[in-house]
């Protein structure tokens, strides 16, 4: 199936380019990028052996996601000062998730460190666990600073009432993997996706997809938001399970800001 393979490679490259984490290889049109999945021979247990550039998936000691079992409450952690603005809705099904690319939609200031929102995407169930339990879904809000350092804010999503902020996203999810699709006349403001309280768990980790690069700062909001059973099902029809298993904490500490 030559055609299918071409499509897979195209969309993998598109996915990493949009993520920005592996833009070097994508820009060079790396046709050798292996096809990874969430199960089987190309599943998470094999990512580290699939390609030299994926080695960190197997060897890294600060990998994400994690199960947050204990966290040290600290009073002096900075607040997450979000300043998101409305941005045109651009949505892509990249073969691993549904991702919304943000051109100019503000960002977050953490202490005196400013990050710009680049994209957000979904996993089901949530990759991160709290005391062993995943949420039904999670939205990963991926931010980048001027030097290219990533900070991901995870918004846990549990089944409940319809999520108005994500209505347009769920209604426009591309069914098959393909190029970025701009939804005419619709804007998204990620501020509306945030929960009322902004307390978080913080730790240092990695991308949860190959190449699993480390040096990513994680902020998992403690308060979940809700989405309806129908909305969650809309995503699960496309991706039944796209969560990497939890990784060892090793020498890391998790700290918590109440809120
Ligand atoms: Zn993610």
CSV table of C-alpha atoms and ligand atoms in Angstrom, one decimal:
chain,number,residue,atom,x,y,z
A,1,UNK,CA,0.0,0.0,0.0
A,2,UNK,CA,2.3,2.7,-1.3
A,3,UNK,CA,-0.3,5.4,-1.1
A,4,UNK,CA,-1.1,4.8,2.5
A,5,UNK,CA,2.5,4.9,3.5
A,6,UNK,CA,3.0,8.2,1.8
A,7,UNK,CA,0.0,9.7,3.6
A,8,UNK,CA,1.4,8.4,7.0
A,9,UNK,CA,4.8,10.0,6.4
A,10,UNK,CA,3.3,13.2,5.2
A,11,UNK,CA,1.1,13.6,8.3
A,12,UNK,CA,3.8,12.5,10.7
A,13,UNK,CA,6.0,15.2,9.4
A,14,UNK,CA,3.2,17.7,9.5
A,15,UNK,CA,2.5,16.8,13.1
A,16,UNK,CA,6.0,17.3,14.4
A,17,UNK,CA,6.5,20.4,12.4
A,18,UNK,CA,3.5,22.0,14.0
A,19,UNK,CA,4.6,20.8,17.4
A,20,UNK,CA,7.9,22.4,16.7
A,21,UNK,CA,9.8,19.9,18.7
A,22,UNK,CA,11.3,18.0,15.8
A,23,UNK,CA,11.1,20.7,13.2
A,24,UNK,CA,14.7,20.2,12.1
A,25,UNK,CA,14.0,16.8,10.6
A,26,UNK,CA,10.6,17.8,9.3
A,27,UNK,CA,12.1,20.8,7.6
A,28,UNK,CA,14.7,18.5,5.9
A,29,UNK,CA,11.9,16.3,4.7
A,30,UNK,CA,13.2,13.3,6.7
A,31,UNK,CA,11.6,10.4,4.8
A,32,UNK,CA,13.1,7.9,7.3
A,33,UNK,CA,10.9,9.1,10.2
A,34,UNK,CA,9.5,5.8,11.5
A,35,UNK,CA,5.8,5.3,12.0
A,36,UNK,CA,5.0,5.0,15.7
A,37,UNK,CA,1.8,4.0,17.3
A,38,UNK,CA,0.2,3.5,20.8
A,39,UNK,CA,0.1,-0.3,20.6
A,40,UNK,CA,1.9,-3.3,19.1
A,41,UNK,CA,5.3,-3.5,17.5
A,42,UNK,CA,5.4,0.3,17.0
A,43,UNK,CA,4.0,1.0,20.5
A,44,UNK,CA,5.5,2.9,23.4
A,45,UNK,CA,7.6,-0.1,24.6
A,46,UNK,CA,9.5,0.0,21.3
A,47,UNK,CA,9.7,3.7,20.6
A,48,UNK,CA,13.3,3.9,21.9
A,49,UNK,CA,14.5,1.2,19.6
A,50,UNK,CA,12.7,2.4,16.4
A,51,UNK,CA,15.1,5.2,15.4
A,52,UNK,CA,18.3,6.7,16.7
A,53,UNK,CA,16.5,10.0,17.2
A,54,UNK,CA,14.0,8.3,19.5
A,55,UNK,CA,16.6,6.9,21.9
A,56,UNK,CA,15.5,9.2,24.7
A,57,UNK,CA,12.1,7.5,24.8
A,58,UNK,CA,13.9,4.4,26.1
A,59,UNK,CA,16.9,5.9,27.9
A,60,UNK,CA,15.6,9.2,29.4
A,61,UNK,CA,15.3,9.4,33.1
A,62,UNK,CA,13.0,12.5,33.2
A,63,UNK,CA,10.2,11.2,31.0
A,64,UNK,CA,6.5,12.1,30.8
A,65,UNK,CA,3.8,11.3,31.6
A,66,UNK,CA,3.9,10.5,35.3
A,67,UNK,CA,1.6,9.3,38.0
A,68,UNK,CA,1.4,12.1,40.6
A,69,UNK,CA,1.3,10.2,43.9
A,70,UNK,CA,2.8,12.7,46.3
A,71,UNK,CA,3.6,16.4,45.8
A,72,UNK,CA,5.2,18.9,48.1
A,73,UNK,CA,3.0,21.9,48.7
A,74,UNK,CA,5.0,25.1,48.2
A,75,UNK,CA,3.7,28.6,49.0
A,76,UNK,CA,6.3,30.4,46.9
A,77,UNK,CA,5.5,28.9,43.4
A,78,UNK,CA,4.6,31.5,40.8
A,79,UNK,CA,1.0,31.7,39.5
A,80,UNK,CA,0.3,30.8,35.9
A,81,UNK,CA,-0.5,34.3,34.5
A,82,UNK,CA,-2.4,33.4,31.3
A,83,UNK,CA,-3.1,36.1,28.7
A,84,UNK,CA,-4.7,34.2,25.9
A,85,UNK,CA,-6.5,35.9,23.1
A,86,UNK,CA,-8.8,34.8,20.3
A,87,UNK,CA,-7.1,33.1,17.4
A,88,UNK,CA,-8.5,31.7,14.1
A,89,UNK,CA,-9.5,28.0,14.5
A,90,UNK,CA,-6.9,25.8,12.6
A,91,UNK,CA,-7.3,22.1,13.2
A,92,UNK,CA,-5.3,19.1,12.1
A,93,UNK,CA,-5.7,15.4,12.6
A,94,UNK,CA,-2.0,14.4,12.4
A,95,UNK,CA,-2.5,10.6,12.7
A,96,UNK,CA,-1.7,10.6,16.5
A,97,UNK,CA,-4.2,13.2,17.8
A,98,UNK,CA,-6.3,16.1,16.9
A,99,UNK,CA,-4.3,19.4,17.3
A,100,UNK,CA,-5.3,23.0,17.2
A,101,UNK,CA,-2.5,25.2,15.9
A,102,UNK,CA,-2.4,28.7,17.4
A,103,UNK,CA,-0.8,31.5,15.3
A,104,UNK,CA,-1.1,34.4,17.6
A,105,UNK,CA,-3.2,33.6,20.7
A,106,UNK,CA,-1.2,35.0,23.6
A,107,UNK,CA,0.5,32.8,26.2
A,108,UNK,CA,1.4,32.4,29.8
A,109,UNK,CA,3.8,34.1,32.1
A,110,UNK,CA,5.3,32.0,34.9
A,111,UNK,CA,7.3,34.2,37.3
A,112,UNK,CA,9.2,36.4,34.8
A,113,UNK,CA,9.4,33.7,32.1
A,114,UNK,CA,7.1,34.4,29.1
A,115,UNK,CA,5.8,31.6,26.9
A,116,UNK,CA,3.7,31.8,23.8
A,117,UNK,CA,1.0,29.3,23.1
A,118,UNK,CA,1.9,27.2,20.0
A,119,UNK,CA,-0.8,24.5,19.9
A,120,UNK,CA,-3.0,22.3,21.9
A,121,UNK,CA,-4.1,18.7,21.4
A,122,UNK,CA,-5.9,15.8,23.2
A,123,UNK,CA,-5.2,12.4,24.6
A,124,UNK,CA,-7.7,9.8,25.9
A,125,UNK,CA,-7.5,8.7,28.6
A,126,UNK,CA,-5.4,11.5,30.2
A,127,UNK,CA,-1.7,10.5,30.1
A,128,UNK,CA,-1.1,12.0,33.5
A,129,UNK,CA,-2.5,10.2,36.5
A,130,UNK,CA,-3.3,11.6,39.9
A,131,UNK,CA,-2.9,9.0,42.6
A,132,UNK,CA,-3.2,6.3,40.0
A,133,UNK,CA,-6.3,7.6,38.3
A,134,UNK,CA,-6.4,9.0,34.7
A,135,UNK,CA,-9.2,11.5,33.7
A,136,UNK,CA,-11.3,10.7,30.6
A,137,UNK,CA,-9.3,13.1,28.4
A,138,UNK,CA,-6.6,15.7,28.7
A,139,UNK,CA,-5.8,18.8,26.6
A,140,UNK,CA,-2.1,19.6,26.5
A,141,UNK,CA,-1.5,23.3,25.9
A,142,UNK,CA,2.0,23.5,24.4
A,143,UNK,CA,3.9,26.8,24.9
A,144,UNK,CA,7.3,27.9,23.8
A,145,UNK,CA,9.6,30.6,24.9
A,146,UNK,CA,12.0,32.7,22.7
A,147,UNK,CA,14.8,30.2,23.1
A,148,UNK,CA,12.5,27.3,22.1
A,149,UNK,CA,12.0,25.8,25.7
A,150,UNK,CA,8.7,24.1,26.1
A,151,UNK,CA,6.1,24.4,28.9
A,152,UNK,CA,3.0,22.3,28.7
A,153,UNK,CA,-0.1,23.1,30.7
A,154,UNK,CA,-2.3,20.0,31.1
A,155,UNK,CA,-6.1,20.6,31.5
A,156,UNK,CA,-7.7,17.4,32.6
A,157,UNK,CA,-11.2,16.7,31.2
A,158,UNK,CA,-13.8,14.6,32.9
A,159,UNK,CA,-17.2,13.5,31.7
A,160,UNK,CA,-19.9,15.9,32.7
A,161,UNK,CA,-21.7,18.8,31.1
A,162,UNK,CA,-21.0,20.0,27.5
A,163,UNK,CA,-17.8,22.0,27.1
A,164,UNK,CA,-18.8,25.3,25.4
A,165,UNK,CA,-15.2,26.4,24.9
A,166,UNK,CA,-14.5,23.2,22.9
A,167,UNK,CA,-17.8,23.0,21.0
A,168,UNK,CA,-16.4,24.3,17.7
A,169,UNK,CA,-13.4,22.1,18.1
A,170,UNK,CA,-15.4,18.9,18.6
A,171,UNK,CA,-17.7,19.8,15.8
A,172,UNK,CA,-14.9,20.3,13.3
A,173,UNK,CA,-12.6,17.4,14.1
A,174,UNK,CA,-11.2,16.0,10.8
A,175,UNK,CA,-12.2,12.4,10.6
A,176,UNK,CA,-9.0,11.2,8.8
A,177,UNK,CA,-5.4,12.3,9.1
A,178,UNK,CA,-4.7,15.1,6.7
A,179,UNK,CA,-3.4,18.6,6.3
A,180,UNK,CA,-4.2,21.6,8.5
A,181,UNK,CA,-7.8,22.7,8.0
A,182,UNK,CA,-8.8,26.3,8.7
A,183,UNK,CA,-12.3,26.7,9.9
A,184,UNK,CA,-13.7,29.8,8.2
A,185,UNK,CA,-15.1,32.5,10.5
A,186,UNK,CA,-14.4,30.7,13.8
A,187,UNK,CA,-12.1,31.8,16.5
A,188,UNK,CA,-10.9,30.0,19.6
A,189,UNK,CA,-9.8,31.6,22.8
A,190,UNK,CA,-8.1,29.0,25.0
A,191,UNK,CA,-8.8,31.2,28.1
A,192,UNK,CA,-12.3,29.7,28.0
A,193,UNK,CA,-10.9,26.2,28.3
A,194,UNK,CA,-9.2,26.9,31.7
A,195,UNK,CA,-10.8,25.8,34.9
A,196,UNK,CA,-11.9,28.3,37.5
A,197,UNK,CA,-9.0,27.5,39.9
A,198,UNK,CA,-5.4,27.6,38.7
A,199,UNK,CA,-3.6,25.4,41.3
A,200,UNK,CA,-1.1,23.0,39.7
A,201,UNK,CA,1.4,20.2,40.0
A,202,UNK,CA,4.7,21.0,38.5
A,203,UNK,CA,7.6,18.8,37.5
A,204,UNK,CA,10.3,18.6,34.8
A,205,UNK,CA,9.6,16.0,32.1
A,206,UNK,CA,9.6,15.3,28.3
A,207,UNK,CA,7.4,15.2,25.2
A,208,UNK,CA,5.1,12.3,25.6
A,209,UNK,CA,5.5,11.3,21.9
A,210,UNK,CA,8.7,10.5,20.0
A,211,UNK,CA,11.4,11.8,20.1
A,212,UNK,CA,10.5,12.1,23.8
A,213,UNK,CA,12.8,15.1,24.2
A,214,UNK,CA,13.5,16.2,27.8
A,215,UNK,CA,13.7,19.7,29.3
A,216,UNK,CA,9.9,20.3,29.1
A,217,UNK,CA,8.3,22.0,32.1
A,218,UNK,CA,5.0,20.5,33.0
A,219,UNK,CA,2.1,22.2,34.8
A,220,UNK,CA,-0.9,19.9,35.5
A,221,UNK,CA,-3.9,21.9,36.6
A,222,UNK,CA,-5.4,20.2,39.7
A,223,UNK,CA,-9.0,21.3,38.8
A,224,UNK,CA,-10.4,19.4,35.8
A,225,UNK,CA,-12.9,20.9,33.3
A,226,UNK,CA,-15.9,18.9,32.0
A,227,UNK,CA,-17.0,17.7,28.5
A,228,UNK,CA,-20.1,15.8,27.6
A,229,UNK,CA,-20.2,12.1,27.0
A,230,UNK,CA,-21.0,12.9,23.3
A,231,UNK,CA,-18.0,15.2,23.0
A,232,UNK,CA,-15.6,12.7,24.5
A,233,UNK,CA,-17.0,10.0,22.2
A,234,UNK,CA,-16.5,12.3,19.2
A,235,UNK,CA,-12.7,12.2,20.0
A,236,UNK,CA,-12.7,8.5,21.0
A,237,UNK,CA,-14.2,7.6,17.6
A,238,UNK,CA,-11.0,8.9,16.0
A,239,UNK,CA,-8.6,7.9,18.7
A,240,UNK,CA,-9.7,5.2,21.1
A,241,UNK,CA,-6.5,5.2,23.1
A,242,UNK,CA,-3.6,7.6,22.5
A,243,UNK,CA,-1.9,7.8,25.9
A,244,UNK,CA,1.7,6.9,26.6
A,245,UNK,CA,2.0,4.8,29.8
A,246,UNK,CA,3.2,6.6,32.9
A,247,UNK,CA,7.0,6.7,33.3
A,248,UNK,CA,9.2,6.3,36.4
A,249,UNK,CA,9.7,9.5,38.5
A,250,UNK,CA,13.3,8.6,39.3
A,251,UNK,CA,15.1,11.5,41.1
A,252,UNK,CA,12.4,14.1,40.3
A,253,UNK,CA,10.2,15.9,42.8
A,254,UNK,CA,6.6,17.1,42.1
A,255,UNK,CA,5.7,20.4,43.7
A,256,UNK,CA,2.2,21.7,44.1
A,257,UNK,CA,0.7,25.2,44.2
A,258,UNK,CA,-2.6,25.3,45.9
A,259,UNK,CA,-5.5,27.1,44.2
B,1,LIG,ZN1,0.2,15.6,24.5
